[in-house]
Coordinates of C-alpha atoms and ligand atoms in Angstrom, one line a residue:
Chain A
M1 CA -160.7 -65.0 10.3
K2 CA -161.3 -65.6 6.6
V3 CA -163.3 -62.7 5.3
V4 CA -164.8 -62.1 1.9
A5 CA -165.3 -58.5 0.8
L6 CA -167.9 -58.2 -2.0
Y7 CA -167.5 -55.1 -4.1
K8 CA -168.4 -53.8 -7.5
W9 CA -171.3 -56.0 -8.1
A10 CA -173.8 -53.5 -9.5
R11 CA -174.0 -50.7 -12.0
D12 CA -174.2 -47.0 -11.1
P13 CA -177.8 -45.8 -11.6
E14 CA -176.4 -42.5 -12.6
A15 CA -174.8 -44.2 -15.7
A16 CA -178.3 -44.8 -17.1
T17 CA -179.9 -42.3 -19.4
V18 CA -183.7 -42.1 -19.4
R19 CA -185.0 -41.5 -22.9
A20 CA -188.4 -40.4 -24.1
G21 CA -191.2 -42.5 -22.8
G22 CA -189.1 -43.8 -19.9
V23 CA -186.8 -46.1 -22.0
V24 CA -183.6 -46.7 -20.0
D25 CA -180.3 -46.8 -21.9
W26 CA -177.4 -48.2 -19.9
G27 CA -174.9 -47.6 -22.7
N28 CA -171.9 -49.8 -21.9
A29 CA -172.0 -49.1 -18.1
K30 CA -169.7 -51.3 -16.1
M31 CA -170.0 -52.7 -12.6
V32 CA -168.7 -50.0 -10.4
A33 CA -167.9 -49.5 -6.7
G34 CA -171.1 -48.8 -4.9
D35 CA -171.4 -46.0 -2.3
D36 CA -170.8 -48.5 0.5
D37 CA -167.9 -50.4 -1.1
H38 CA -165.1 -48.4 0.4
A39 CA -166.6 -49.0 3.9
V40 CA -167.0 -52.7 3.0
I41 CA -163.2 -53.0 2.5
E42 CA -162.5 -51.1 5.8
V43 CA -164.8 -53.4 7.8
A44 CA -163.5 -56.5 6.1
K45 CA -159.8 -55.4 6.7
T46 CA -160.4 -54.9 10.4
L47 CA -162.1 -58.4 10.7
A48 CA -159.4 -60.1 8.6
E49 CA -156.5 -58.8 10.7
G50 CA -154.2 -61.8 11.3
G51 CA -156.3 -63.9 8.9
E52 CA -157.1 -63.7 5.2
L53 CA -159.0 -61.0 3.3
V54 CA -160.5 -62.2 0.0
G55 CA -162.0 -59.8 -2.5
L56 CA -164.9 -60.9 -4.7
T57 CA -166.4 -58.9 -7.6
L58 CA -168.9 -59.7 -10.3
G59 CA -168.9 -59.1 -14.0
D60 CA -166.5 -56.5 -15.4
G61 CA -165.8 -55.0 -12.0
D62 CA -162.1 -54.0 -11.8
A63 CA -160.4 -56.1 -9.1
A64 CA -157.4 -53.7 -8.8
W65 CA -159.8 -51.3 -7.0
A66 CA -159.9 -53.7 -4.0
V67 CA -156.3 -54.9 -4.3
A68 CA -155.1 -51.3 -4.0
R69 CA -157.2 -51.1 -0.8
G70 CA -155.5 -54.0 0.8
V71 CA -157.3 -57.2 -0.4
D72 CA -154.9 -60.2 -0.3
V73 CA -156.5 -62.5 -2.8
A74 CA -158.8 -61.4 -5.6
Y75 CA -161.6 -63.4 -7.2
S76 CA -163.9 -62.3 -10.0
V77 CA -167.0 -64.1 -11.4
A78 CA -166.3 -62.5 -14.8
D79 CA -169.3 -63.6 -16.7
A80 CA -171.9 -62.7 -14.1
P81 CA -174.2 -60.1 -15.7
Y82 CA -176.0 -57.3 -14.0
L83 CA -179.5 -58.6 -13.1
A84 CA -182.7 -57.1 -11.8
D85 CA -183.5 -60.3 -9.9
E86 CA -181.5 -59.9 -6.7
A87 CA -182.1 -63.5 -5.8
T88 CA -180.1 -64.6 -8.8
T89 CA -177.3 -62.1 -8.1
A90 CA -177.2 -63.4 -4.5
A91 CA -177.2 -67.1 -5.8
I92 CA -174.1 -66.3 -7.9
M93 CA -172.4 -64.7 -4.9
A94 CA -173.3 -67.6 -2.6
A95 CA -171.9 -70.1 -5.0
A96 CA -168.6 -68.1 -5.2
V97 CA -168.4 -67.9 -1.4
K98 CA -168.9 -71.7 -1.1
H99 CA -166.3 -72.2 -3.8
I100 CA -163.7 -70.0 -2.0
G101 CA -164.5 -72.1 1.1
G102 CA -163.8 -71.8 4.8
V103 CA -165.2 -68.3 5.0
D104 CA -166.1 -66.8 8.4
V105 CA -167.6 -63.5 7.4
V106 CA -168.9 -62.0 4.2
V107 CA -169.0 -58.2 4.1
I108 CA -171.1 -56.6 1.5
G109 CA -172.6 -53.1 0.8
D110 CA -175.9 -52.7 2.5
A111 CA -177.1 -51.2 -0.8
E112 CA -180.3 -49.9 0.7
Q113 CA -180.8 -47.5 -2.3
Q114 CA -180.5 -50.0 -5.1
H115 CA -180.4 -53.6 -4.2
P116 CA -181.5 -53.8 -0.6
A117 CA -182.5 -57.5 -0.6
V118 CA -179.1 -58.8 -1.7
P119 CA -177.3 -59.1 1.7
G120 CA -180.3 -61.0 3.3
L121 CA -180.7 -63.2 0.3
L122 CA -177.0 -64.1 0.2
A123 CA -177.2 -65.0 3.9
G124 CA -180.4 -67.0 3.4
L125 CA -178.8 -69.0 0.5
L126 CA -175.7 -69.7 2.6
G127 CA -177.9 -70.6 5.6
W128 CA -176.2 -68.0 7.7
P129 CA -177.6 -65.1 9.7
A130 CA -177.2 -61.5 8.4
L131 CA -177.1 -58.0 10.0
S132 CA -177.7 -54.9 7.9
A133 CA -177.0 -51.2 8.4
V134 CA -173.6 -52.0 9.9
G135 CA -171.3 -49.1 10.5
S136 CA -168.3 -50.8 12.0
A137 CA -167.2 -54.2 13.3
S138 CA -164.5 -55.8 15.3
A139 CA -163.4 -59.4 15.7
D140 CA -163.3 -61.1 19.1
G141 CA -162.1 -64.6 18.9
A142 CA -164.6 -66.5 16.7
K143 CA -167.2 -63.8 17.3
V144 CA -167.8 -60.4 15.7
T145 CA -169.2 -57.3 17.4
V146 CA -170.9 -54.8 15.1
E147 CA -172.2 -51.3 15.7
R148 CA -175.1 -50.2 13.7
K149 CA -177.8 -47.5 13.5
V150 CA -181.4 -48.7 13.6
V151 CA -184.4 -46.4 13.8
G152 CA -182.7 -43.7 15.7
N153 CA -180.7 -46.0 18.0
I154 CA -177.1 -47.1 18.1
Q155 CA -177.0 -50.8 18.6
T156 CA -174.1 -53.1 19.4
V157 CA -174.7 -56.6 18.4
S158 CA -172.5 -59.6 18.9
A159 CA -172.7 -62.4 16.3
G160 CA -171.3 -65.8 16.0
T161 CA -169.7 -66.8 12.7
P162 CA -170.3 -67.5 9.9
V163 CA -172.3 -64.3 9.3
V164 CA -173.1 -61.9 6.5
L165 CA -172.6 -58.2 7.3
G166 CA -174.3 -55.5 5.2
V167 CA -172.3 -52.3 5.7
A168 CA -173.6 -48.8 5.2
A169 CA -171.0 -46.2 4.5
A170 CA -171.2 -43.0 6.5
G171 CA -170.0 -40.9 3.6
E172 CA -167.4 -40.7 0.9
E173 CA -164.1 -42.4 1.1
A174 CA -161.6 -40.3 3.1
K175 CA -158.4 -41.3 1.3
P176 CA -158.7 -43.2 -1.9
P177 CA -155.5 -45.0 -3.0
G178 CA -153.1 -43.0 -5.3
M179 CA -152.0 -43.7 -8.8
M180 CA -149.0 -45.8 -7.8
Q181 CA -151.0 -48.1 -5.6
M182 CA -153.5 -48.6 -8.4
L183 CA -150.8 -49.4 -10.9
Q184 CA -149.2 -51.9 -8.5
A185 CA -152.5 -53.4 -7.8
R186 CA -153.1 -54.2 -11.5
K187 CA -150.0 -56.5 -11.4
K188 CA -151.6 -58.8 -8.8
P189 CA -153.2 -61.9 -10.2
V190 CA -157.0 -62.2 -10.2
T191 CA -158.6 -65.7 -10.1
T192 CA -161.4 -65.6 -12.6
L193 CA -164.4 -67.9 -12.0
S194 CA -167.2 -68.6 -14.5
L195 CA -170.8 -69.3 -13.8
A196 CA -170.1 -72.8 -15.2
D197 CA -167.2 -73.3 -12.7
L198 CA -169.7 -72.4 -9.9
G199 CA -172.5 -74.5 -11.3
V200 CA -175.0 -71.6 -11.3
A201 CA -177.0 -70.0 -14.1
A202 CA -177.9 -66.4 -14.4
D203 CA -181.6 -67.2 -15.0
Q204 CA -183.9 -64.7 -13.5
G205 CA -187.3 -65.5 -12.0
V206 CA -188.7 -62.2 -13.3
T207 CA -189.0 -60.7 -16.7
S208 CA -189.2 -57.0 -17.4
A209 CA -192.4 -55.9 -19.0
G210 CA -190.8 -52.5 -19.7
T211 CA -190.1 -49.2 -18.1
A212 CA -192.2 -46.0 -18.0
L213 CA -192.0 -42.6 -16.6
P214 CA -193.5 -42.3 -13.2
E215 CA -197.0 -41.0 -13.1
L216 CA -196.4 -38.2 -10.6
E217 CA -193.8 -36.5 -12.7
G218 CA -191.8 -33.9 -10.7
A219 CA -192.9 -30.9 -8.9
K220 CA -195.5 -28.2 -9.7
M221 CA -193.2 -25.5 -10.9
L222 CA -194.0 -22.0 -9.8
E223 CA -192.9 -19.3 -12.2
G224 CA -192.6 -15.5 -12.2
S225 CA -190.6 -12.8 -10.4
P226 CA -189.2 -13.6 -6.9
A227 CA -192.1 -11.8 -5.3
E228 CA -194.6 -13.7 -7.4
V229 CA -193.2 -17.1 -6.8
A230 CA -192.8 -16.4 -3.1
A231 CA -196.5 -15.3 -2.9
A232 CA -197.6 -18.4 -4.9
L233 CA -195.6 -20.7 -2.7
V234 CA -196.9 -19.3 0.6
A235 CA -200.5 -19.5 -0.8
A236 CA -200.1 -23.1 -1.9
L237 CA -198.6 -24.1 1.4
R238 CA -201.4 -22.4 3.3
S239 CA -204.0 -24.1 1.2
D240 CA -202.3 -27.5 1.8
G241 CA -202.5 -26.8 5.5
V242 CA -198.8 -27.2 6.2
L243 CA -198.0 -23.7 7.4
Chain B
M1 CA -199.9 -72.4 -4.4
S2 CA -201.8 -70.3 -1.9
G3 CA -203.1 -67.1 -3.5
A4 CA -202.5 -64.8 -0.6
A5 CA -199.5 -62.5 -0.2
W6 CA -197.3 -62.5 2.9
V7 CA -195.9 -59.4 4.5
I8 CA -192.9 -59.5 6.8
A9 CA -192.8 -56.7 9.3
T10 CA -190.4 -55.8 12.0
D11 CA -191.9 -52.3 12.6
T12 CA -195.0 -50.5 11.3
K13 CA -193.1 -48.8 8.4
Y14 CA -195.4 -48.9 5.3
L15 CA -197.3 -51.7 6.9
V16 CA -200.8 -50.7 5.8
S17 CA -199.6 -49.7 2.3
M18 CA -197.9 -53.1 1.9
V19 CA -201.0 -55.0 3.1
T20 CA -203.1 -53.0 0.7
A21 CA -200.8 -53.7 -2.2
G22 CA -200.6 -57.4 -1.4
A23 CA -204.4 -57.6 -1.4
A24 CA -204.3 -57.1 -5.1
L25 CA -203.7 -60.9 -5.4
G26 CA -207.3 -61.4 -4.3
A27 CA -207.1 -62.3 -0.6
A28 CA -206.2 -60.4 2.6
P29 CA -202.4 -60.9 3.2
T30 CA -200.9 -62.7 6.1
V31 CA -198.5 -60.5 8.2
V32 CA -195.6 -62.1 9.9
A33 CA -194.9 -59.7 12.8
V34 CA -191.5 -60.1 14.4
G35 CA -191.5 -57.6 17.3
P36 CA -193.4 -56.6 20.4
R37 CA -197.1 -57.2 21.0
D38 CA -197.9 -53.6 19.8
L39 CA -196.6 -54.5 16.4
A40 CA -198.8 -57.6 16.2
E41 CA -201.8 -55.5 17.2
A42 CA -201.0 -52.9 14.6
A43 CA -200.7 -55.7 12.0
A44 CA -204.1 -57.1 13.1
E45 CA -205.6 -53.7 12.2
S46 CA -203.8 -53.2 9.0
G47 CA -206.2 -55.0 6.8
A48 CA -204.4 -58.3 7.1
G49 CA -206.3 -61.6 7.0
Q50 CA -204.2 -63.1 9.8
V51 CA -201.2 -62.3 11.8
V52 CA -198.4 -64.7 12.7
W53 CA -196.5 -63.2 15.7
L54 CA -193.0 -63.9 16.8
E55 CA -192.0 -62.2 20.0
P56 CA -188.2 -61.9 20.2
T57 CA -186.6 -62.8 23.4
A58 CA -185.2 -59.8 25.2
G59 CA -181.7 -58.9 23.8
T60 CA -182.2 -60.8 20.5
P61 CA -182.5 -58.8 17.3
A62 CA -185.4 -59.7 14.9
E63 CA -182.8 -61.0 12.3
A64 CA -182.0 -63.9 14.6
Y65 CA -185.4 -65.4 13.6
G66 CA -184.6 -65.9 10.0
P67 CA -184.9 -69.7 10.2
A68 CA -188.4 -69.5 11.9
V69 CA -189.7 -67.0 9.4
A70 CA -188.4 -69.0 6.5
A71 CA -190.0 -72.1 7.8
L72 CA -193.4 -70.4 8.2
V73 CA -193.2 -68.9 4.7
T74 CA -192.2 -72.1 3.0
A75 CA -194.9 -74.1 4.8
A76 CA -197.5 -71.6 3.4
G77 CA -195.9 -71.2 -0.1
P78 CA -197.2 -67.7 -0.9
R79 CA -196.9 -66.3 -4.5
L80 CA -195.8 -62.9 -3.1
L81 CA -193.6 -61.8 -0.2
L82 CA -193.4 -58.2 0.8
A83 CA -191.2 -56.2 3.3
S84 CA -190.2 -52.7 3.9
S85 CA -186.5 -51.5 3.5
A86 CA -186.1 -51.5 7.3
A87 CA -182.8 -53.3 8.0
A88 CA -184.3 -56.2 9.9
A89 CA -187.4 -56.6 7.6
R90 CA -185.4 -56.8 4.4
T91 CA -182.9 -59.2 6.0
L92 CA -185.8 -61.5 7.0
L93 CA -187.3 -61.1 3.6
G94 CA -184.0 -62.4 2.2
A95 CA -184.0 -65.4 4.5
A96 CA -187.6 -66.3 3.5
A97 CA -187.2 -65.6 -0.2
A98 CA -184.1 -67.8 -0.3
A99 CA -185.9 -70.6 1.3
L100 CA -188.9 -70.2 -1.0
G101 CA -186.8 -69.9 -4.1
A102 CA -188.5 -66.6 -4.9
A103 CA -187.2 -64.1 -7.4
T104 CA -186.6 -60.8 -5.7
V105 CA -186.9 -57.2 -6.8
S106 CA -186.8 -53.8 -5.0
G107 CA -188.5 -50.4 -5.0
A108 CA -192.0 -52.0 -5.3
I109 CA -194.8 -49.5 -5.4
A110 CA -197.7 -51.6 -6.6
V111 CA -198.7 -55.2 -7.3
E112 CA -201.1 -56.7 -9.8
A113 CA -202.3 -60.1 -10.7
S114 CA -201.8 -60.5 -14.4
G115 CA -203.2 -63.7 -15.7
D116 CA -201.4 -66.5 -13.9
K117 CA -198.4 -64.1 -13.3
V118 CA -197.7 -61.6 -10.6
A119 CA -196.7 -58.2 -11.8
V120 CA -194.7 -55.9 -9.5
K121 CA -194.2 -52.3 -10.4
C122 CA -190.9 -50.9 -9.1
S123 CA -189.5 -47.5 -8.8
R124 CA -186.0 -47.6 -10.3
L125 CA -183.0 -45.3 -10.8
G126 CA -183.9 -43.1 -7.9
G127 CA -187.5 -42.7 -9.0
A128 CA -186.7 -41.7 -12.6
V129 CA -188.6 -44.6 -14.1
V130 CA -191.1 -47.3 -13.1
E131 CA -190.2 -50.8 -14.3
T132 CA -192.8 -53.6 -14.3
F133 CA -191.5 -57.1 -13.5
E134 CA -193.5 -60.2 -14.1
A135 CA -193.0 -63.4 -12.3
A136 CA -194.5 -66.8 -13.1
G137 CA -193.3 -68.3 -9.8
P138 CA -193.0 -66.9 -6.3
V139 CA -191.6 -63.3 -6.1
A140 CA -190.4 -61.3 -3.1
A141 CA -190.2 -57.5 -3.1
V142 CA -188.7 -54.8 -0.9
C143 CA -191.4 -52.1 -0.9
Q144 CA -191.4 -48.4 -1.0
G145 CA -194.5 -47.2 0.6
Y146 CA -196.4 -44.5 2.4
D147 CA -197.9 -44.3 5.8
A148 CA -201.6 -44.9 5.5
P149 CA -204.3 -44.9 8.2
A150 CA -205.2 -48.4 9.3
P151 CA -208.6 -49.6 8.1
G152 CA -209.2 -51.2 11.5
G153 CA -210.8 -54.6 12.1
A154 CA -209.0 -57.3 14.0
A155 CA -207.4 -60.2 12.2
P156 CA -206.6 -63.1 14.5
I157 CA -203.1 -63.1 16.0
E158 CA -201.5 -66.5 16.3
S159 CA -198.2 -66.9 18.2
A160 CA -195.5 -68.8 16.3
D161 CA -192.6 -70.9 17.5
L162 CA -189.3 -69.0 17.6
G163 CA -187.4 -72.1 16.4
Q164 CA -183.7 -72.1 16.8
P165 CA -182.6 -68.5 16.6
A166 CA -179.3 -67.5 15.1
A167 CA -176.4 -66.5 17.5
L168 CA -177.1 -62.8 17.5
T169 CA -177.2 -60.8 20.8
I170 CA -177.8 -57.2 21.4
A171 CA -175.0 -56.2 23.7
D172 CA -176.0 -52.5 24.0
E173 CA -178.5 -50.1 22.6
H174 CA -178.8 -46.4 23.2
P175 CA -180.4 -43.5 21.4
A176 CA -178.3 -41.8 18.7
P177 CA -177.3 -38.2 19.4
G178 CA -180.4 -36.1 19.3
G179 CA -181.4 -34.3 16.2
G180 CA -181.9 -30.9 17.8
G181 CA -185.7 -31.4 17.5
L182 CA -185.4 -32.1 13.7
T183 CA -187.0 -35.5 13.9
E184 CA -190.0 -34.2 15.8
A185 CA -190.5 -30.9 14.0
E186 CA -193.7 -30.3 12.0
R187 CA -191.8 -28.1 9.6
V188 CA -188.1 -28.1 8.5
V189 CA -186.1 -25.7 6.5
G190 CA -183.1 -27.6 5.0
F191 CA -180.2 -26.0 3.2
G192 CA -177.3 -27.2 1.1
R193 CA -174.2 -25.8 -0.5
G194 CA -176.4 -23.2 -2.3
I195 CA -175.9 -21.2 0.9
K196 CA -172.5 -19.6 0.2
V197 CA -171.1 -18.4 3.5
R198 CA -171.8 -19.2 7.1
A199 CA -173.1 -15.8 7.8
D200 CA -176.0 -16.5 5.4
M201 CA -177.3 -19.1 7.8
A202 CA -178.9 -16.2 9.6
M203 CA -181.2 -15.7 6.7
V204 CA -182.2 -19.4 6.8
E205 CA -182.7 -19.2 10.5
E206 CA -184.9 -16.1 10.1
L207 CA -187.1 -17.9 7.6
A208 CA -187.3 -21.0 9.9
A209 CA -188.4 -18.8 12.8
A210 CA -191.1 -17.2 10.6
L211 CA -192.3 -20.7 9.6
N212 CA -192.0 -22.1 13.1
A213 CA -189.6 -24.7 11.6
A214 CA -186.4 -26.4 12.6
V215 CA -183.3 -26.0 10.5
G216 CA -181.5 -29.0 8.9
C217 CA -178.8 -29.3 6.2
T218 CA -177.1 -31.7 3.8
M219 CA -174.0 -33.8 4.7
P220 CA -171.3 -31.5 3.2
V221 CA -172.7 -28.6 5.2
A222 CA -172.2 -30.6 8.4
D223 CA -169.2 -32.7 7.6
D224 CA -167.1 -30.4 5.3
Y225 CA -168.1 -27.0 6.5
K226 CA -168.9 -27.9 10.1
W227 CA -171.7 -25.4 10.2
M228 CA -174.1 -27.8 11.8
D229 CA -173.7 -31.0 13.9
Q230 CA -176.5 -33.1 12.3
Y231 CA -177.6 -33.5 8.7
I232 CA -180.5 -35.1 6.9
G233 CA -180.2 -38.3 4.8
R234 CA -179.2 -41.9 4.6
S235 CA -176.3 -41.6 7.0
G236 CA -177.8 -38.8 9.0
L237 CA -181.4 -38.2 10.2
S238 CA -184.6 -39.3 8.7
I239 CA -187.3 -36.7 9.1
A240 CA -191.1 -36.8 8.6
P241 CA -192.4 -33.2 8.9
K242 CA -195.5 -31.9 7.2
L243 CA -193.3 -29.4 5.3
Y244 CA -189.7 -29.5 4.1
L245 CA -188.4 -26.4 2.4
A246 CA -185.2 -27.3 0.6
L247 CA -182.9 -24.3 -0.2
G248 CA -179.9 -24.8 -2.5
I249 CA -180.1 -28.6 -2.2
Q250 CA -179.2 -30.7 -5.1
G251 CA -181.4 -33.6 -4.0
S252 CA -178.9 -36.5 -4.1
P253 CA -180.5 -39.9 -3.5
Q254 CA -178.5 -40.1 -0.2
H255 CA -180.2 -36.9 1.0
T256 CA -183.7 -37.6 -0.3
Q257 CA -183.7 -40.9 1.5
G258 CA -183.9 -39.0 4.7
I259 CA -187.0 -37.0 3.5
R260 CA -189.0 -39.9 2.1
D261 CA -191.8 -39.5 4.6
V262 CA -192.2 -35.8 4.3
K263 CA -195.6 -34.7 3.3
V264 CA -195.0 -31.6 1.2
V265 CA -191.5 -30.7 -0.2
A266 CA -190.9 -27.3 -1.7
A267 CA -187.5 -26.7 -3.4
I268 CA -185.7 -23.6 -4.5
N269 CA -182.7 -24.3 -6.8
T270 CA -181.1 -22.3 -9.6
D271 CA -180.6 -25.5 -11.6
P272 CA -183.8 -26.6 -13.4
E273 CA -182.3 -30.1 -13.7
A274 CA -181.6 -30.5 -10.0
P275 CA -183.0 -33.9 -8.9
I276 CA -184.6 -32.4 -5.8
F277 CA -187.4 -31.3 -8.2
R278 CA -188.3 -35.0 -8.7
R279 CA -189.1 -35.4 -5.0
A280 CA -190.6 -31.9 -4.6
T281 CA -194.3 -31.0 -4.5
Y282 CA -193.5 -27.4 -5.4
G283 CA -190.5 -26.2 -7.3
I284 CA -189.0 -22.8 -7.9
V285 CA -186.1 -22.4 -10.3
A286 CA -184.4 -19.2 -8.9
D287 CA -181.7 -17.8 -6.8
L288 CA -182.6 -18.6 -3.2
Y289 CA -181.0 -15.3 -2.1
E290 CA -183.7 -13.4 -4.1
V291 CA -186.6 -15.6 -3.2
V292 CA -186.1 -16.2 0.6
P293 CA -186.6 -12.4 1.5
E294 CA -189.8 -12.4 -0.6
I295 CA -191.1 -15.5 1.2
L296 CA -190.5 -13.7 4.5
A297 CA -192.4 -10.7 3.2
A298 CA -195.3 -13.0 1.9
L299 CA -195.5 -14.7 5.3
K300 CA -196.1 -11.4 6.9
S301 CA -199.0 -10.4 4.7
Ligands
FAD1 C1 -172.1 -43.1 1.3 C2 -172.6 -41.7 1.2 C3 -173.6 -41.3 2.1 C4 -174.1 -40.0 2.0 N1 -175.0 -39.6 2.9 C5 -175.6 -38.4 2.8 C6 -176.6 -38.0 3.7 O1 -177.0 -38.7 4.6 N2 -177.1 -36.7 3.6 C7 -176.7 -35.9 2.6 O2 -177.2 -34.7 2.5 N3 -175.7 -36.2 1.8 C8 -175.1 -37.5 1.8 N4 -174.2 -37.8 0.9 C9 -173.7 -36.8 0.0 C10 -174.5 -36.6 -1.2 O3 -174.2 -37.6 -2.2 C11 -174.4 -35.2 -1.9 O4 -173.0 -35.0 -2.2 C12 -174.8 -34.1 -1.0 O5 -176.1 -34.4 -0.4 C13 -174.9 -32.8 -1.8 O6 -175.1 -31.7 -0.9 P1 -175.7 -30.4 -1.5 O7 -177.0 -30.6 -2.2 O8 -175.8 -29.4 -0.3 O9 -174.6 -29.8 -2.4 P2 -174.4 -29.7 -4.0 O10 -174.5 -31.0 -4.6 O11 -173.2 -28.9 -4.2 O12 -175.7 -28.9 -4.4 C14 -175.9 -27.6 -4.2 C15 -177.1 -27.2 -5.0 O13 -177.4 -25.8 -4.7 C16 -177.9 -25.2 -5.9 N5 -177.6 -23.7 -5.8 C17 -176.4 -23.1 -5.8 N6 -176.5 -21.8 -5.6 C18 -177.8 -21.6 -5.4 C19 -178.6 -20.4 -5.2 N7 -178.0 -19.2 -5.1 N8 -179.9 -20.5 -5.1 C20 -180.5 -21.7 -5.3 N9 -179.8 -22.9 -5.5 C21 -178.5 -22.8 -5.6 C22 -177.1 -25.9 -7.0 O14 -177.8 -25.8 -8.2 C23 -177.0 -27.3 -6.5 O15 -178.1 -28.1 -6.9 C24 -173.6 -39.1 1.0 C25 -172.7 -39.6 0.1 C26 -172.2 -40.8 0.1 C27 -171.2 -41.3 -0.9

């Protein structure tokens, strides 16, 4: 199968600093590997066995990250900015997948925390079905079989291709590549695409009217000696009727 | 363009709160319910104006009906599309939003009509800020929500054509390994790496017994230390007790995702900056080893 692994297509929310009044300062934060991206590569590698594994990143995401993890061919849409409108991000991805051509499966981070609509939008724009919350997958002829966790159940779903799989990592990466692999990966060529090459624009259908601090700001902090805070907590929980 | 919002639901998660939010556009929203009859009935009582029901064929996941949902939505042309972050719901939202050409944002907590625009307020950066997005055209949003009681009433339920479903088949489905009563518990005491050695779990268990609570933990406690089999969070269990007492837990977004539906969260942490305090109802900045014995004493009085 020809499999596209999408990685490093968003910024790390932890890179943002929240200033007084809720103003967000991203500094010069880059596109980084999301929590799920290492699992994306694993799933894509399994599906691409005997076929072709293509890595695709957006913006200033570093392609060596994926090459060091086993991607055969690396593409980057280098001038794709980080966008709040997930539909525009998905449109850029869809155009790149079409440009790459002949793709059977797109594997992308499920991104439930930050950009949960992107996998479904990407599938919708490609006219393909999508499955989210995928833990693992295997290829079976022209079909893929995925295992995923949905509301307390483990589900095995078989899917025809083409299909988009949203992968949720179960944890941190077990064994990141070493320094040598990273250095070698940097030597591999990356095909750079531009938005103009793909015939898409980064226009968003929403405009930000600003950020603010949330109204319910943080916890009611209990202060005093250990005995005092313990007594205050028990009293509060009793009066809330949760004890 | 029709003024009413559409809500796409594959389970009842946040259903009433989404319908309530969508009503801000001036009309009772239409709910597209993709699931069993129970779901359509819950949708009919959620405050919706009407329910369009797609009943999946046995063995077919809700995601397979993307084309049918997209066709219904494009035919109606709503200004606003809402769905929860449930895996199937947000996938269908993507299919519909792509067909509608809608801009899409996530973390929506409220909606307002603002002139001829729709304003969607979204919780961003793990809840650290609220950002307002305005859309002049159609907009879709993955919602954060809360479970609210249904207002009742009975919107009409209309069965819709399943169209040509995508080639997706459920080959097997079985319950995930049990959570040791964690998912049903009314109270849970959770602990993280603030508990230093395994023997100290006895103190956590004593507190849990006194509170009539189940014991849970963070991922490193289960995966790295192997002190427990199950953990709470994004890749573990989601729990919804009345009370969650978090001891020595940092409050990473992966962990707090599993406690989103908890009613009251109380946290004890030595670090005043620990993100758990953002999710907590009550916070105590202190050494848990000093406070837990005092809580036990206070419970006895
Ligand atoms: C893809 C992915 C999925 C993940 N899924 C999950 C998941 O489902 N669930 C999960 O829990 N994690 C998950 N994680 C891990 C998560 O990111 C955090 O690393 C983890 O939750 C931190 O656990 P912790 O709070 O116990 O430990 P730490 O981060 O080490 O925090 C310990 C806390 O205890 C406090 N403390 C220390 N001593 C004391 C004391 N004496 N008294 C009071 N407080 C004290 C410290 O101030 C600190 O805040 C996931 C990570 C990834 C990358």
